[in-house]
Tab-separated table of C-alpha atoms and ligand atoms in Angstrom:
chain	number	residue	atom	x	y	z
S	1	MET	CA	-38.777	-69.238	102.186
S	2	ARG	CA	-37.477	-66.638	99.714
S	3	ARG	CA	-33.965	-65.316	100.394
S	4	LYS	CA	-33.500	-61.575	100.072
S	5	LEU	CA	-31.547	-60.323	97.060
S	6	LEU	CA	-29.746	-56.980	97.198
S	7	ALA	CA	-28.900	-55.537	93.811
S	8	ALA	CA	-26.859	-52.429	93.052
S	9	ASN	CA	-27.636	-50.531	89.862
S	10	TRP	CA	-24.731	-48.188	89.216
S	11	LYS	CA	-26.313	-46.767	86.056
S	12	MET	CA	-23.758	-44.561	84.207
S	13	TYR	CA	-21.439	-44.079	87.175
S	14	LYS	CA	-17.898	-45.322	87.906
S	15	THR	CA	-14.804	-46.129	85.861
S	16	PRO	CA	-13.128	-49.559	86.124
S	17	ALA	CA	-10.680	-48.209	88.727
S	18	GLU	CA	-13.556	-46.733	90.754
S	19	ALA	CA	-15.451	-50.025	90.526
S	20	GLN	CA	-12.418	-51.873	91.890
S	21	ALA	CA	-12.013	-49.396	94.734
S	22	PHE	CA	-15.706	-49.852	95.606
S	23	CYS	CA	-15.312	-53.643	95.664
S	24	ARG	CA	-12.260	-53.558	97.940
S	25	GLU	CA	-14.087	-51.429	100.501
S	26	PHE	CA	-17.414	-53.231	100.114
S	27	LEU	CA	-15.814	-56.661	100.648
S	28	ARG	CA	-14.102	-55.300	103.743
S	29	VAL	CA	-17.321	-54.008	105.325
S	30	MET	CA	-19.306	-57.104	104.276
S	31	GLU	CA	-16.691	-59.504	105.708
S	32	GLY	CA	-18.358	-62.481	107.374
S	33	PHE	CA	-21.802	-61.380	106.261
S	34	GLY	CA	-23.582	-63.781	103.904
S	35	ALA	CA	-26.288	-62.233	101.730
S	36	ASP	CA	-27.262	-62.610	98.077
S	37	VAL	CA	-25.690	-59.524	96.555
S	38	VAL	CA	-25.295	-58.530	92.915
S	39	LEU	CA	-23.464	-55.492	91.558
S	40	CYS	CA	-24.593	-54.160	88.167
S	41	PRO	CA	-21.916	-51.763	86.937
S	42	PRO	CA	-21.750	-50.087	83.527
S	43	ALA	CA	-20.769	-52.709	80.924
S	44	LEU	CA	-17.252	-51.366	80.622
S	45	CYS	CA	-16.657	-52.057	84.341
S	46	ILE	CA	-17.945	-55.645	84.309
S	47	PRO	CA	-14.490	-57.301	83.896
S	48	ALA	CA	-12.929	-55.161	86.658
S	49	THR	CA	-15.881	-55.870	88.979
S	50	VAL	CA	-15.793	-59.621	88.276
S	51	GLU	CA	-12.045	-59.644	88.953
S	52	ALA	CA	-12.350	-57.621	92.157
S	53	THR	CA	-15.096	-59.853	93.610
S	54	ARG	CA	-13.636	-63.208	92.520
S	55	GLY	CA	-13.818	-65.829	95.265
S	56	SER	CA	-16.509	-63.904	97.167
S	57	HIS	CA	-20.255	-64.528	97.279
S	58	ILE	CA	-20.881	-61.326	95.308
S	59	ARG	CA	-22.309	-61.696	91.811
S	60	VAL	CA	-22.075	-59.335	88.873
S	61	GLY	CA	-24.829	-58.296	86.493
S	62	ALA	CA	-25.254	-56.115	83.420
S	63	GLN	CA	-27.772	-53.293	82.963
S	64	ASN	CA	-29.211	-54.523	79.666
S	65	VAL	CA	-28.916	-57.305	77.081
S	66	HIS	CA	-29.974	-57.847	73.478
S	67	TRP	CA	-32.099	-60.821	72.430
S	68	ASP	CA	-30.085	-61.867	69.370
S	69	LYS	CA	-27.001	-63.988	69.731
S	70	GLU	CA	-24.952	-61.617	67.555
S	71	GLY	CA	-25.449	-59.220	64.690
S	72	ALA	CA	-25.238	-55.682	63.375
S	73	PHE	CA	-26.658	-53.962	66.479
S	74	THR	CA	-24.295	-51.127	67.318
S	75	GLY	CA	-24.009	-50.508	71.033
S	76	GLU	CA	-25.720	-53.734	72.123
S	77	LEU	CA	-24.401	-56.738	74.062
S	78	SER	CA	-25.477	-60.385	73.791
S	79	THR	CA	-26.169	-62.940	76.504
S	80	GLY	CA	-23.086	-64.897	75.379
S	81	MET	CA	-20.887	-61.832	75.846
S	82	LEU	CA	-22.254	-61.205	79.334
S	83	LEU	CA	-21.735	-64.831	80.345
S	84	ALA	CA	-18.205	-64.836	78.925
S	85	ALA	CA	-17.422	-61.713	80.942
S	86	GLY	CA	-18.589	-63.415	84.146
S	87	CYS	CA	-22.087	-61.992	84.577
S	88	THR	CA	-24.771	-64.052	86.282
S	89	HIS	CA	-27.512	-61.407	86.311
S	90	VAL	CA	-28.933	-58.749	84.027
S	91	ILE	CA	-31.331	-55.854	84.621
S	92	ILE	CA	-34.038	-55.704	81.951
S	93	GLY	CA	-36.597	-53.005	81.200
S	94	HIS	CA	-35.384	-50.396	83.665
S	95	SER	CA	-37.647	-47.342	83.506
S	96	GLU	CA	-34.731	-45.217	82.282
S	97	ARG	CA	-34.395	-47.570	79.308
S	98	ARG	CA	-38.160	-47.332	78.763
S	99	GLN	CA	-38.297	-43.517	79.140
S	100	TYR	CA	-35.144	-42.442	77.306
S	101	PHE	CA	-34.261	-45.294	74.962
S	102	GLY	CA	-37.548	-46.528	73.570
S	103	GLU	CA	-37.758	-49.798	75.490
S	104	THR	CA	-41.260	-51.274	75.250
S	105	ASP	CA	-43.099	-54.090	77.013
S	106	SER	CA	-42.523	-56.264	73.972
S	107	THR	CA	-38.751	-55.657	73.747
S	108	VAL	CA	-38.593	-56.357	77.486
S	109	ASN	CA	-40.255	-59.693	76.746
S	110	LYS	CA	-37.675	-60.539	74.064
S	111	ARG	CA	-34.750	-59.643	76.306
S	112	LEU	CA	-36.259	-61.601	79.190
S	113	GLU	CA	-36.736	-64.711	77.081
S	114	ALA	CA	-33.171	-64.520	75.768
S	115	ALA	CA	-31.697	-64.013	79.243
S	116	LEU	CA	-33.605	-66.968	80.714
S	117	GLU	CA	-32.727	-69.127	77.725
S	118	ALA	CA	-29.036	-68.341	78.281
S	119	GLY	CA	-29.185	-69.150	81.997
S	120	LEU	CA	-28.782	-65.581	83.206
S	121	THR	CA	-30.902	-64.310	86.098
S	122	PRO	CA	-32.954	-61.411	84.732
S	123	ILE	CA	-34.113	-58.632	87.024
S	124	CYS	CA	-37.177	-57.457	85.130
S	125	CYS	CA	-38.236	-53.923	86.090
S	126	VAL	CA	-41.830	-52.744	86.142
S	127	GLY	CA	-43.471	-49.719	87.704
S	128	GLU	CA	-45.977	-46.951	87.176
S	129	MET	CA	-45.416	-43.249	86.436
S	130	LEU	CA	-46.674	-40.582	88.815
S	131	GLU	CA	-49.626	-39.622	86.560
S	132	GLU	CA	-50.637	-43.271	86.349
S	133	ARG	CA	-50.616	-43.638	90.130
S	134	LYS	CA	-52.581	-40.399	90.520
S	135	ALA	CA	-55.161	-41.642	88.019
S	136	GLY	CA	-55.560	-44.902	89.966
S	137	LEU	CA	-53.966	-46.940	87.192
S	138	THR	CA	-51.094	-48.532	89.137
S	139	ASP	CA	-52.588	-52.021	89.166
S	140	GLU	CA	-53.540	-51.897	85.528
S	141	VAL	CA	-50.076	-50.709	84.454
S	142	LEU	CA	-48.300	-53.386	86.488
S	143	ARG	CA	-50.593	-56.096	85.160
S	144	ARG	CA	-50.030	-54.993	81.570
S	145	GLN	CA	-46.238	-54.769	81.989
S	146	CYS	CA	-46.092	-58.209	83.599
S	147	THR	CA	-48.475	-59.885	81.152
S	148	VAL	CA	-46.439	-58.774	78.157
S	149	ALA	CA	-43.048	-59.348	79.824
S	150	PHE	CA	-43.960	-62.941	80.771
S	151	ARG	CA	-45.606	-63.809	77.446
S	152	GLY	CA	-44.409	-67.130	76.004
S	153	ILE	CA	-42.215	-67.910	78.999
S	154	SER	CA	-42.836	-71.334	80.492
S	155	GLY	CA	-43.019	-71.899	84.235
S	156	GLU	CA	-40.086	-74.269	83.816
S	157	LYS	CA	-37.874	-71.607	82.219
S	158	ALA	CA	-38.924	-68.962	84.743
S	159	ALA	CA	-37.155	-70.514	87.733
S	160	LYS	CA	-34.413	-67.840	87.672
S	161	LEU	CA	-36.744	-64.923	86.990
S	162	THR	CA	-36.548	-61.986	89.380
S	163	VAL	CA	-38.776	-58.910	89.182
S	164	ALA	CA	-38.170	-55.405	90.522
S	165	TYR	CA	-41.065	-53.102	91.331
S	166	GLU	CA	-39.753	-49.602	90.709
S	167	PRO	CA	-42.361	-46.845	90.781
S	168	VAL	CA	-40.932	-44.296	88.349
S	169	TRP	CA	-41.795	-41.372	90.640
S	170	ALA	CA	-39.624	-42.887	93.387
S	171	ILE	CA	-36.465	-43.361	91.325
S	172	GLY	CA	-33.731	-40.918	92.263
S	173	THR	CA	-36.265	-38.526	93.782
S	174	GLY	CA	-35.995	-39.284	97.492
S	175	HIS	CA	-39.749	-40.091	97.480
S	176	THR	CA	-39.927	-43.739	98.496
S	177	ALA	CA	-43.123	-45.737	98.244
S	178	THR	CA	-44.394	-46.524	101.726
S	179	PRO	CA	-43.863	-50.159	102.736
S	180	GLU	CA	-47.649	-50.654	102.432
S	181	MET	CA	-47.834	-49.180	98.929
S	182	ALA	CA	-44.920	-51.344	97.822
S	183	GLN	CA	-46.380	-54.472	99.446
S	184	GLU	CA	-49.653	-53.941	97.583
S	185	ALA	CA	-47.858	-53.566	94.246
S	186	HIS	CA	-45.769	-56.663	94.935
S	187	LEU	CA	-48.937	-58.658	95.536
S	188	THR	CA	-50.289	-57.535	92.166
S	189	ILE	CA	-47.059	-58.630	90.475
S	190	ARG	CA	-47.065	-61.990	92.259
S	191	ALA	CA	-50.661	-62.588	91.205
S	192	GLU	CA	-49.750	-61.860	87.575
S	193	ALA	CA	-46.788	-64.219	87.835
S	194	ALA	CA	-49.099	-66.928	89.197
S	195	LYS	CA	-51.436	-66.497	86.229
S	196	ALA	CA	-48.679	-66.546	83.632
S	197	LEU	CA	-46.112	-68.882	85.144
S	198	GLY	CA	-47.934	-70.979	87.730
S	199	GLN	CA	-48.426	-70.769	91.481
S	200	GLN	CA	-45.149	-72.468	92.393
S	201	VAL	CA	-43.051	-70.065	90.312
S	202	ALA	CA	-44.994	-67.128	91.772
S	203	ASP	CA	-44.457	-68.362	95.331
S	204	ASP	CA	-40.710	-68.695	94.736
S	205	LEU	CA	-40.383	-65.478	92.690
S	206	ARG	CA	-38.166	-62.836	94.229
S	207	ILE	CA	-39.712	-59.394	93.827
S	208	LEU	CA	-37.357	-56.543	94.721
S	209	TYR	CA	-38.398	-53.015	95.542
S	210	GLY	CA	-36.501	-50.118	93.958
S	211	GLY	CA	-36.826	-46.349	94.179
S	212	SER	CA	-34.902	-44.210	96.685
S	213	VAL	CA	-33.962	-47.133	98.916
S	214	LYS	CA	-31.614	-45.856	101.624
S	215	PRO	CA	-30.072	-47.379	104.755
S	216	GLU	CA	-32.790	-45.568	106.754
S	217	ASN	CA	-35.815	-47.031	104.944
S	218	ALA	CA	-34.434	-50.388	103.775
S	219	HIS	CA	-35.450	-52.417	106.801
S	220	ALA	CA	-39.089	-51.290	106.898
S	221	LEU	CA	-39.500	-51.981	103.171
S	222	MET	CA	-37.897	-55.415	103.255
S	223	ALA	CA	-39.847	-56.385	106.381
S	224	GLN	CA	-42.963	-56.594	104.187
S	225	PRO	CA	-43.884	-60.205	103.424
S	226	ASP	CA	-43.744	-59.839	99.632
S	227	ILE	CA	-40.667	-57.599	99.381
S	228	ASP	CA	-37.776	-59.946	98.729
S	229	GLY	CA	-34.930	-57.487	98.443
S	230	ALA	CA	-33.995	-54.199	96.876
S	231	LEU	CA	-32.688	-52.731	93.636
S	232	VAL	CA	-30.648	-49.744	94.715
S	233	GLY	CA	-29.403	-46.893	92.540
S	234	GLY	CA	-27.951	-43.778	94.183
S	235	ALA	CA	-27.356	-45.346	97.592
S	236	SER	CA	-25.436	-48.261	96.054
S	237	LEU	CA	-22.615	-46.062	94.782
S	238	ASP	CA	-21.063	-45.799	98.216
S	239	PRO	CA	-19.805	-49.101	99.680
S	240	LYS	CA	-20.750	-48.296	103.272
S	241	SER	CA	-24.248	-47.174	102.390
S	242	PHE	CA	-24.904	-50.198	100.153
S	243	ALA	CA	-23.495	-52.539	102.810
S	244	ALA	CA	-25.847	-50.984	105.378
S	245	ILE	CA	-28.781	-51.689	103.041
S	246	CYS	CA	-27.619	-55.278	102.516
S	247	LYS	CA	-27.398	-55.779	106.266
S	248	ALA	CA	-30.829	-54.214	106.801
S	249	GLY	CA	-32.297	-56.703	104.337
S	250	ALA	CA	-30.847	-59.845	105.814
T	1	PGA	P1	-32.533	-44.954	93.109
T	1	PGA	O1	-32.586	-45.818	91.764
T	1	PGA	O2	-32.215	-45.914	94.230
T	1	PGA	O3	-31.429	-43.962	92.888
T	1	PGA	O4	-33.860	-44.326	93.283
T	1	PGA	C1	-33.149	-47.097	91.738
T	1	PGA	C2	-33.093	-47.649	90.348
T	1	PGA	O5	-33.271	-46.872	89.393
T	1	PGA	O6	-32.885	-48.850	90.137
């Protein structure tokens, strides 16, 4: 049985003080409610978020990580830095990184390998663009993204791997994939994981859906057999709305 994971991607929103205020309110509304929850604030807010959630079941993740241990890579962060700051998770290959910052399938693979090697739980994002869906290429795109992302990763190392299916046309647009569309894509991803990492890893793999998840649609999406949680952007910025999504998932 796969437990649902609810992940908040705050993107480039919130200062440390705002992150702390979120955590205070979120912990209050989540009181007594056990779910696997991870908050991924901007890097600058990681220490404040770790501090504000200390002693709770809430985990903290970063939004990106570099594959080298250290070096002359201005603006990048290493796995060791994230671990030292108290992160347990890291988002890798988000479509905004791919679209605006030149992330490719092969750099996603390098980041994924480094994160797994370091003992972080990567949330590896894949998903098709609108034109690709319209051209009937969704399956092909997902298979290519997964094949390259999982390259060279052993089934043994992949135990912590988490994937997020995020159709690019659904991110921040209010156009959510229907539960059926998402379920179909999740099956494709699970099949690719089985090929690359083995059936056991694929069966245990948590595949989150992301793209305009809201309290109103969260339950129907996560009721699908292969949707194991959600990666939430806009609706995770408000503690009450993210808590409602977490409760809908569990
Ligand atoms: P959204 O973003 O929920 O605002 O659509 C999801 C994401 O980009 O992870």
